[in-house]
């Protein structure tokens, strides 16, 4: 499969979805069933890698691209992820002054409060898989307190979490 | 006084936050809130919310649209391109590395333990950002309104009655009809 065709297939899957793994059925239909350049096991591994690494879960598309086409395929995957993101510019350009306009401020605040609710919800499935005992509960609570009560740099929260993880592996 | 935004500083924040935050898009957007709203005052909470809301309704990966929105809002096209590339390219390279050696990494107890710890910190960071978004508005006569919006959004999402895209649209419409909210 050519890199251009792979890019177009990945772009179709990404651009017709609205969240990280929503592109999965389209990718499976095209790459596993139709073109047969990917196996179900590879697709599962790619999803696991998307979940395990930093950044968006959608980065699993880069892993899929690598399985299907090596490094050029991975580059096609990254490009397919980035391309539709620029569709936001016309919208944000149109609404640029919205935050300051009194008649639209209610709508922006509504979106902000809903965002808080959606973020809180997003933490629940994360918590179900990540909070497995006293150590992970303490880590979650400590990172909450560090962000809610101090102006600490997030990097120190991440570095602290990683250090605790290493200590746990050493002790365990 | 927060440092003024420059392309170099924006790229530095995108590199650090985009490539060191685990747990997916929401924790990463939460970490960005911390860095560009709370610590540096580069965006107001309302501008952040607009980027967050529009990213939800943009096709593709929400987080990447959010990067583009933040970068574009701060430094135009250069900022959009630089932010999205700085925040994603190292993570993508890491994904390739993991893919290349998936079996070895998956079995390594040190790596597994670090990933587990980072996932737990991501939970705390995400909840903290939800709290920080609401906190300035939880006072005055209309303090109940943020709770109604966020609680309603949470219930609709948990019950899977509406998709996040639909919830954001409904919240914008309801906010428009109800008018302005007292804020900080």
CSV table of C-alpha atoms in Angstrom, one decimal:
chain,number,residue,atom,x,y,z
A,1,UNK,CA,0.0,0.0,0.0
A,2,UNK,CA,1.4,3.4,-0.9
A,3,UNK,CA,1.9,6.0,1.8
A,4,UNK,CA,-0.4,8.5,0.1
A,5,UNK,CA,-3.3,5.9,0.0
A,6,UNK,CA,-2.6,5.0,3.7
A,7,UNK,CA,-2.7,8.7,4.6
A,8,UNK,CA,-6.0,9.2,2.8
A,9,UNK,CA,-7.5,6.1,4.5
A,10,UNK,CA,-6.3,7.3,7.9
A,11,UNK,CA,-7.5,10.8,7.2
A,12,UNK,CA,-11.0,9.5,6.3
A,13,UNK,CA,-11.2,7.6,9.5
A,14,UNK,CA,-10.0,10.6,11.7
A,15,UNK,CA,-11.9,13.3,9.9
A,16,UNK,CA,-15.2,11.4,10.2
A,17,UNK,CA,-14.9,10.9,14.0
A,18,UNK,CA,-15.1,13.3,17.0
A,19,UNK,CA,-13.0,11.6,19.6
A,20,UNK,CA,-9.9,9.4,19.9
A,21,UNK,CA,-11.1,5.9,19.4
A,22,UNK,CA,-14.3,6.7,17.3
A,23,UNK,CA,-12.2,6.2,14.2
A,24,UNK,CA,-11.5,2.6,15.1
A,25,UNK,CA,-14.4,0.9,13.2
A,26,UNK,CA,-13.6,2.8,10.0
A,27,UNK,CA,-9.9,1.9,10.3
A,28,UNK,CA,-10.7,-1.7,11.0
A,29,UNK,CA,-13.0,-2.0,8.0
A,30,UNK,CA,-10.5,-0.4,5.7
A,31,UNK,CA,-7.1,-1.7,6.9
A,32,UNK,CA,-8.0,-5.1,8.4
A,33,UNK,CA,-11.0,-6.3,6.3
A,34,UNK,CA,-10.6,-4.6,3.0
A,35,UNK,CA,-6.9,-4.0,2.3
A,36,UNK,CA,-5.6,-6.7,4.8
A,37,UNK,CA,-2.4,-4.7,5.7
A,38,UNK,CA,-3.2,-4.9,9.5
A,39,UNK,CA,-4.3,-7.7,11.8
A,40,UNK,CA,-6.7,-7.4,14.6
A,41,UNK,CA,-3.9,-8.2,17.1
A,42,UNK,CA,-1.8,-5.3,15.7
A,43,UNK,CA,-4.9,-3.0,15.9
A,44,UNK,CA,-5.4,-4.0,19.6
A,45,UNK,CA,-1.7,-3.4,20.3
A,46,UNK,CA,-1.9,0.0,18.6
A,47,UNK,CA,-4.9,1.0,20.8
A,48,UNK,CA,-3.1,-0.2,23.9
A,49,UNK,CA,-0.1,2.0,22.9
A,50,UNK,CA,-2.4,5.0,22.3
A,51,UNK,CA,-3.7,4.5,25.9
A,52,UNK,CA,-0.3,3.9,27.4
A,53,UNK,CA,1.7,6.8,26.0
A,54,UNK,CA,1.5,10.5,26.6
A,55,UNK,CA,-0.9,12.8,24.7
A,56,UNK,CA,-4.2,11.9,23.0
A,57,UNK,CA,-5.4,8.3,22.7
A,58,UNK,CA,-5.9,9.2,19.0
A,59,UNK,CA,-2.1,8.8,18.6
A,60,UNK,CA,-2.9,5.1,18.2
A,61,UNK,CA,-3.4,6.1,14.5
A,62,UNK,CA,0.4,6.7,14.4
A,63,UNK,CA,1.0,3.2,15.7
A,64,UNK,CA,-1.5,1.8,13.1
A,65,UNK,CA,0.4,3.7,10.4
A,66,UNK,CA,3.7,2.2,11.6
A,67,UNK,CA,2.2,-1.3,11.5
A,68,UNK,CA,0.8,-0.8,8.0
A,69,UNK,CA,3.7,1.1,6.4
A,70,UNK,CA,6.7,1.5,8.7
A,71,UNK,CA,8.1,4.9,9.5
A,72,UNK,CA,6.5,6.6,6.4
A,73,UNK,CA,3.2,5.1,7.5
A,74,UNK,CA,3.7,6.5,11.0
A,75,UNK,CA,4.3,9.9,9.4
A,76,UNK,CA,1.2,9.5,7.4
A,77,UNK,CA,-0.7,8.7,10.6
A,78,UNK,CA,0.6,11.9,12.4
A,79,UNK,CA,-0.3,14.0,9.3
A,80,UNK,CA,-3.8,12.5,9.1
A,81,UNK,CA,-4.3,13.3,12.8
A,82,UNK,CA,-3.1,16.9,12.5
A,83,UNK,CA,-4.9,17.8,9.2
A,84,UNK,CA,-8.5,18.0,10.4
A,85,UNK,CA,-7.5,19.9,13.6
A,86,UNK,CA,-7.0,23.0,11.5
A,87,UNK,CA,-10.7,23.1,10.7
A,88,UNK,CA,-11.1,24.8,14.1
A,89,UNK,CA,-9.5,28.0,12.9
A,90,UNK,CA,-12.5,29.4,10.9
A,91,UNK,CA,-14.7,28.7,13.9
A,92,UNK,CA,-12.5,30.3,16.5
A,93,UNK,CA,-11.7,33.2,14.1
A,94,UNK,CA,-15.5,33.9,13.7
A,95,UNK,CA,-16.0,33.7,17.5
A,96,UNK,CA,-12.8,35.4,18.5
A,97,UNK,CA,-14.5,38.3,20.3
A,98,UNK,CA,-17.2,36.1,21.9
A,99,UNK,CA,-15.6,36.0,25.3
A,100,UNK,CA,-15.8,39.8,25.6
A,101,UNK,CA,-19.3,40.3,24.1
A,102,UNK,CA,-21.9,40.5,26.8
A,103,UNK,CA,-24.7,38.9,24.7
A,104,UNK,CA,-22.5,35.8,24.0
A,105,UNK,CA,-20.8,35.6,27.4
A,106,UNK,CA,-23.6,33.5,28.8
A,107,UNK,CA,-23.0,30.9,26.0
A,108,UNK,CA,-19.3,30.9,26.6
A,109,UNK,CA,-19.8,30.4,30.3
A,110,UNK,CA,-22.3,27.7,29.6
A,111,UNK,CA,-19.7,25.8,27.6
A,112,UNK,CA,-17.1,26.4,30.3
A,113,UNK,CA,-19.3,25.0,33.1
A,114,UNK,CA,-20.3,22.0,30.8
A,115,UNK,CA,-16.5,21.5,30.1
A,116,UNK,CA,-16.0,21.2,33.9
A,117,UNK,CA,-18.7,18.6,34.1
A,118,UNK,CA,-17.3,16.7,31.1
A,119,UNK,CA,-13.8,16.8,32.6
A,120,UNK,CA,-15.0,15.4,35.9
A,121,UNK,CA,-16.8,12.7,34.0
A,122,UNK,CA,-13.7,11.9,31.9
A,123,UNK,CA,-11.9,11.3,35.2
A,124,UNK,CA,-14.2,8.4,36.1
A,125,UNK,CA,-13.2,5.8,33.5
A,126,UNK,CA,-9.6,6.9,34.1
A,127,UNK,CA,-10.0,6.4,37.8
A,128,UNK,CA,-11.6,3.0,37.4
A,129,UNK,CA,-8.5,1.7,35.6
A,130,UNK,CA,-5.8,3.9,37.4
A,131,UNK,CA,-7.0,3.8,41.0
A,132,UNK,CA,-6.2,0.3,42.1
A,133,UNK,CA,-5.0,0.7,45.7
A,134,UNK,CA,-3.8,3.0,48.5
A,135,UNK,CA,-0.8,4.2,46.6
A,136,UNK,CA,-2.6,5.2,43.4
A,137,UNK,CA,-5.4,6.8,45.5
A,138,UNK,CA,-2.8,8.9,47.4
A,139,UNK,CA,-1.1,9.9,44.1
A,140,UNK,CA,-4.4,11.0,42.6
A,141,UNK,CA,-5.3,13.0,45.8
A,142,UNK,CA,-1.8,14.5,45.9
A,143,UNK,CA,-1.9,15.7,42.3
A,144,UNK,CA,-5.4,17.1,42.8
A,145,UNK,CA,-4.2,19.1,45.9
A,146,UNK,CA,-1.0,20.3,44.1
A,147,UNK,CA,-3.0,21.7,41.3
A,148,UNK,CA,-6.0,23.0,43.2
A,149,UNK,CA,-4.2,24.6,46.1
A,150,UNK,CA,-0.8,25.7,44.7
A,151,UNK,CA,0.7,27.2,41.5
A,152,UNK,CA,3.1,24.3,41.1
A,153,UNK,CA,4.3,23.5,37.6
A,154,UNK,CA,2.5,20.4,36.2
A,155,UNK,CA,5.8,19.0,35.1
A,156,UNK,CA,6.8,18.5,38.8
A,157,UNK,CA,3.5,16.7,39.4
A,158,UNK,CA,4.3,14.4,36.5
A,159,UNK,CA,7.9,13.9,37.6
A,160,UNK,CA,6.8,13.2,41.2
A,161,UNK,CA,4.3,10.7,39.9
A,162,UNK,CA,6.9,8.9,37.8
A,163,UNK,CA,9.4,8.9,40.8
A,164,UNK,CA,6.7,7.3,43.0
A,165,UNK,CA,6.1,4.7,40.3
A,166,UNK,CA,9.8,3.9,40.1
A,167,UNK,CA,10.0,3.6,43.9
A,168,UNK,CA,7.0,1.3,43.9
A,169,UNK,CA,8.6,-0.9,41.3
A,170,UNK,CA,11.9,-1.0,43.3
A,171,UNK,CA,10.0,-1.8,46.6
A,172,UNK,CA,7.7,-4.3,45.0
B,1,UNK,CA,3.4,39.2,36.6
B,2,UNK,CA,3.3,36.4,34.1
B,3,UNK,CA,5.8,36.4,31.2
B,4,UNK,CA,4.5,37.6,27.9
B,5,UNK,CA,3.8,35.0,25.3
B,6,UNK,CA,6.5,34.4,22.6
B,7,UNK,CA,6.7,31.6,20.1
B,8,UNK,CA,9.7,30.1,22.0
B,9,UNK,CA,7.8,30.1,25.3
B,10,UNK,CA,4.6,28.7,23.7
B,11,UNK,CA,6.6,25.9,22.1
B,12,UNK,CA,8.3,25.2,25.4
B,13,UNK,CA,5.0,24.8,27.2
B,14,UNK,CA,3.5,22.7,24.3
B,15,UNK,CA,6.6,20.4,24.4
B,16,UNK,CA,6.5,19.9,28.1
B,17,UNK,CA,2.7,19.6,28.7
B,18,UNK,CA,1.8,17.8,25.4
B,19,UNK,CA,4.5,15.2,25.8
B,20,UNK,CA,4.6,14.6,29.5
B,21,UNK,CA,0.9,14.3,30.4
B,22,UNK,CA,-0.5,10.8,30.4
B,23,UNK,CA,-4.2,9.7,30.3
B,24,UNK,CA,-5.4,11.1,27.0
B,25,UNK,CA,-6.9,14.3,25.8
B,26,UNK,CA,-8.8,15.6,28.8
B,27,UNK,CA,-5.9,15.4,31.3
B,28,UNK,CA,-3.7,17.1,28.7
B,29,UNK,CA,-6.2,19.9,28.2
B,30,UNK,CA,-6.4,20.2,32.0
B,31,UNK,CA,-2.6,20.5,32.2
B,32,UNK,CA,-2.7,23.2,29.5
B,33,UNK,CA,-5.3,25.1,31.6
B,34,UNK,CA,-2.9,25.1,34.4
B,35,UNK,CA,0.0,26.4,32.3
B,36,UNK,CA,-1.7,29.0,30.0
B,37,UNK,CA,-4.6,30.2,32.2
B,38,UNK,CA,-3.6,29.8,35.9
B,39,UNK,CA,0.2,30.3,35.8
B,40,UNK,CA,0.8,32.5,32.8
B,41,UNK,CA,-2.5,34.3,32.1
B,42,UNK,CA,-2.0,34.0,28.4
B,43,UNK,CA,-5.7,33.1,27.9
B,44,UNK,CA,-8.7,34.1,30.0
B,45,UNK,CA,-10.8,31.2,31.4
B,46,UNK,CA,-13.5,32.2,28.8
B,47,UNK,CA,-11.0,32.0,25.9
B,48,UNK,CA,-9.8,28.6,27.2
B,49,UNK,CA,-13.5,27.5,27.4
B,50,UNK,CA,-14.1,28.6,23.8
B,51,UNK,CA,-11.1,26.6,22.6
B,52,UNK,CA,-12.2,23.6,24.7
B,53,UNK,CA,-15.8,23.8,23.4
B,54,UNK,CA,-14.9,24.3,19.8
B,55,UNK,CA,-12.4,21.5,19.9
B,56,UNK,CA,-15.2,19.2,21.0
B,57,UNK,CA,-17.2,19.9,17.9
B,58,UNK,CA,-14.2,19.8,15.4
B,59,UNK,CA,-13.8,16.5,13.5
B,60,UNK,CA,-10.9,14.4,14.5
B,61,UNK,CA,-8.9,14.3,17.7
B,62,UNK,CA,-10.2,17.0,20.1
B,63,UNK,CA,-6.9,17.6,21.7
B,64,UNK,CA,-5.1,18.4,18.4
B,65,UNK,CA,-7.9,20.9,17.5
B,66,UNK,CA,-7.5,22.4,21.0
B,67,UNK,CA,-3.7,22.8,20.4
B,68,UNK,CA,-4.4,24.6,17.1
B,69,UNK,CA,-7.0,26.8,18.7
B,70,UNK,CA,-4.7,27.8,21.5
B,71,UNK,CA,-1.7,28.4,19.2
B,72,UNK,CA,-3.7,30.3,16.7
B,73,UNK,CA,-5.4,32.5,19.4
B,74,UNK,CA,-2.0,33.4,20.9
B,75,UNK,CA,0.3,33.7,17.8
B,76,UNK,CA,-1.7,33.2,14.6
B,77,UNK,CA,-0.8,30.5,12.0
B,78,UNK,CA,2.8,30.2,13.3
B,79,UNK,CA,1.5,29.6,16.8
B,80,UNK,CA,-1.1,27.0,15.6
B,81,UNK,CA,1.4,25.0,13.6
B,82,UNK,CA,4.2,25.3,16.2
B,83,UNK,CA,1.9,24.3,19.1
B,84,UNK,CA,0.4,21.2,17.4
B,85,UNK,CA,3.7,20.0,16.1
B,86,UNK,CA,5.6,20.6,19.4
B,87,UNK,CA,2.9,18.9,21.4
B,88,UNK,CA,2.4,15.8,19.2
B,89,UNK,CA,5.6,15.0,17.3
B,90,UNK,CA,7.7,13.7,20.3
B,91,UNK,CA,4.6,11.7,21.6
B,92,UNK,CA,4.2,10.3,18.1
B,93,UNK,CA,7.8,9.3,18.0
B,94,UNK,CA,7.4,7.6,21.4
B,95,UNK,CA,4.3,5.8,20.0
B,96,UNK,CA,6.5,4.5,17.2
B,97,UNK,CA,9.1,3.4,19.6
B,98,UNK,CA,6.5,1.6,21.8
B,99,UNK,CA,5.0,-0.1,18.6
B,100,UNK,CA,8.5,-1.2,17.5
B,101,UNK,CA,9.2,-2.9,20.8
B,102,UNK,CA,5.7,-3.5,22.2
B,103,UNK,CA,6.4,-6.9,23.7
B,104,UNK,CA,9.5,-5.9,25.6
B,105,UNK,CA,8.0,-2.7,27.0
B,106,UNK,CA,4.7,-4.3,28.0
B,107,UNK,CA,6.5,-6.9,30.1
B,108,UNK,CA,8.9,-4.4,31.9
B,109,UNK,CA,7.7,-4.0,35.5
B,110,UNK,CA,9.5,-0.6,35.9
B,111,UNK,CA,7.8,0.9,32.8
B,112,UNK,CA,4.4,-0.6,33.9
B,113,UNK,CA,4.8,0.8,37.4
B,114,UNK,CA,5.6,4.3,36.0
B,115,UNK,CA,2.7,4.3,33.6
B,116,UNK,CA,0.3,3.2,36.4
B,117,UNK,CA,1.6,6.0,38.7
B,118,UNK,CA,1.2,8.6,35.9
B,119,UNK,CA,-2.3,7.4,35.2
B,120,UNK,CA,-3.2,8.0,38.8
B,121,UNK,CA,-1.7,11.6,38.7
B,122,UNK,CA,-3.7,12.2,35.5
B,123,UNK,CA,-6.9,11.5,37.4
B,124,UNK,CA,-6.1,14.1,40.1
B,125,UNK,CA,-5.1,16.7,37.5
B,126,UNK,CA,-8.3,16.3,35.6
B,127,UNK,CA,-10.6,16.7,38.6
B,128,UNK,CA,-8.5,19.7,39.7
B,129,UNK,CA,-9.0,21.4,36.4
B,130,UNK,CA,-12.8,20.9,36.6
B,131,UNK,CA,-12.7,22.4,40.1
B,132,UNK,CA,-10.5,25.3,39.0
B,133,UNK,CA,-12.9,26.1,36.1
B,134,UNK,CA,-15.8,26.4,38.4
B,135,UNK,CA,-14.3,27.9,41.6
B,136,UNK,CA,-14.2,31.6,40.5
B,137,UNK,CA,-18.0,31.4,39.7
B,138,UNK,CA,-19.2,29.7,42.9
B,139,UNK,CA,-20.1,32.9,44.7
B,140,UNK,CA,-22.8,35.6,44.5
B,141,UNK,CA,-26.5,35.3,43.7
B,142,UNK,CA,-25.9,33.0,40.7
B,143,UNK,CA,-23.5,30.6,42.2
B,144,UNK,CA,-25.9,27.7,41.6
B,145,UNK,CA,-25.8,28.2,37.9
B,146,UNK,CA,-22.3,26.7,37.3
B,147,UNK,CA,-23.3,23.7,39.4
B,148,UNK,CA,-26.5,23.2,37.3
B,149,UNK,CA,-24.6,23.4,34.1
B,150,UNK,CA,-21.7,21.2,35.1
B,151,UNK,CA,-23.9,18.8,37.0
B,152,UNK,CA,-26.3,18.6,34.1
B,153,UNK,CA,-23.4,18.0,31.7
B,154,UNK,CA,-22.0,15.3,33.9
B,155,UNK,CA,-25.4,13.5,34.3
B,156,UNK,CA,-26.1,13.6,30.5
B,157,UNK,CA,-22.6,12.3,29.8
B,158,UNK,CA,-22.7,9.6,32.5
B,159,UNK,CA,-26.1,8.4,31.3
B,160,UNK,CA,-24.9,8.5,27.7
B,161,UNK,CA,-28.0,10.3,26.8
B,162,UNK,CA,-26.1,12.8,24.7
B,163,UNK,CA,-22.6,12.9,23.1
B,164,UNK,CA,-20.1,15.4,24.4
B,165,UNK,CA,-20.5,17.3,21.2
B,166,UNK,CA,-24.3,17.6,21.8
B,167,UNK,CA,-23.8,18.5,25.5
B,168,UNK,CA,-21.4,21.4,24.5
B,169,UNK,CA,-24.0,22.6,22.0
B,170,UNK,CA,-26.8,22.4,24.5
B,171,UNK,CA,-24.8,24.2,27.1
B,172,UNK,CA,-24.0,27.0,24.7
B,173,UNK,CA,-27.7,27.4,23.8
B,174,UNK,CA,-28.8,27.3,27.4
B,175,UNK,CA,-26.1,29.8,28.4
B,176,UNK,CA,-27.2,32.1,25.6
B,177,UNK,CA,-30.8,32.0,26.6
B,178,UNK,CA,-30.1,32.4,30.4
B,179,UNK,CA,-27.7,35.3,29.8
B,180,UNK,CA,-24.5,36.4,31.5
B,181,UNK,CA,-23.1,34.9,34.7
B,182,UNK,CA,-21.5,36.8,37.6
B,183,UNK,CA,-17.8,36.0,37.5
B,184,UNK,CA,-14.5,36.9,39.1
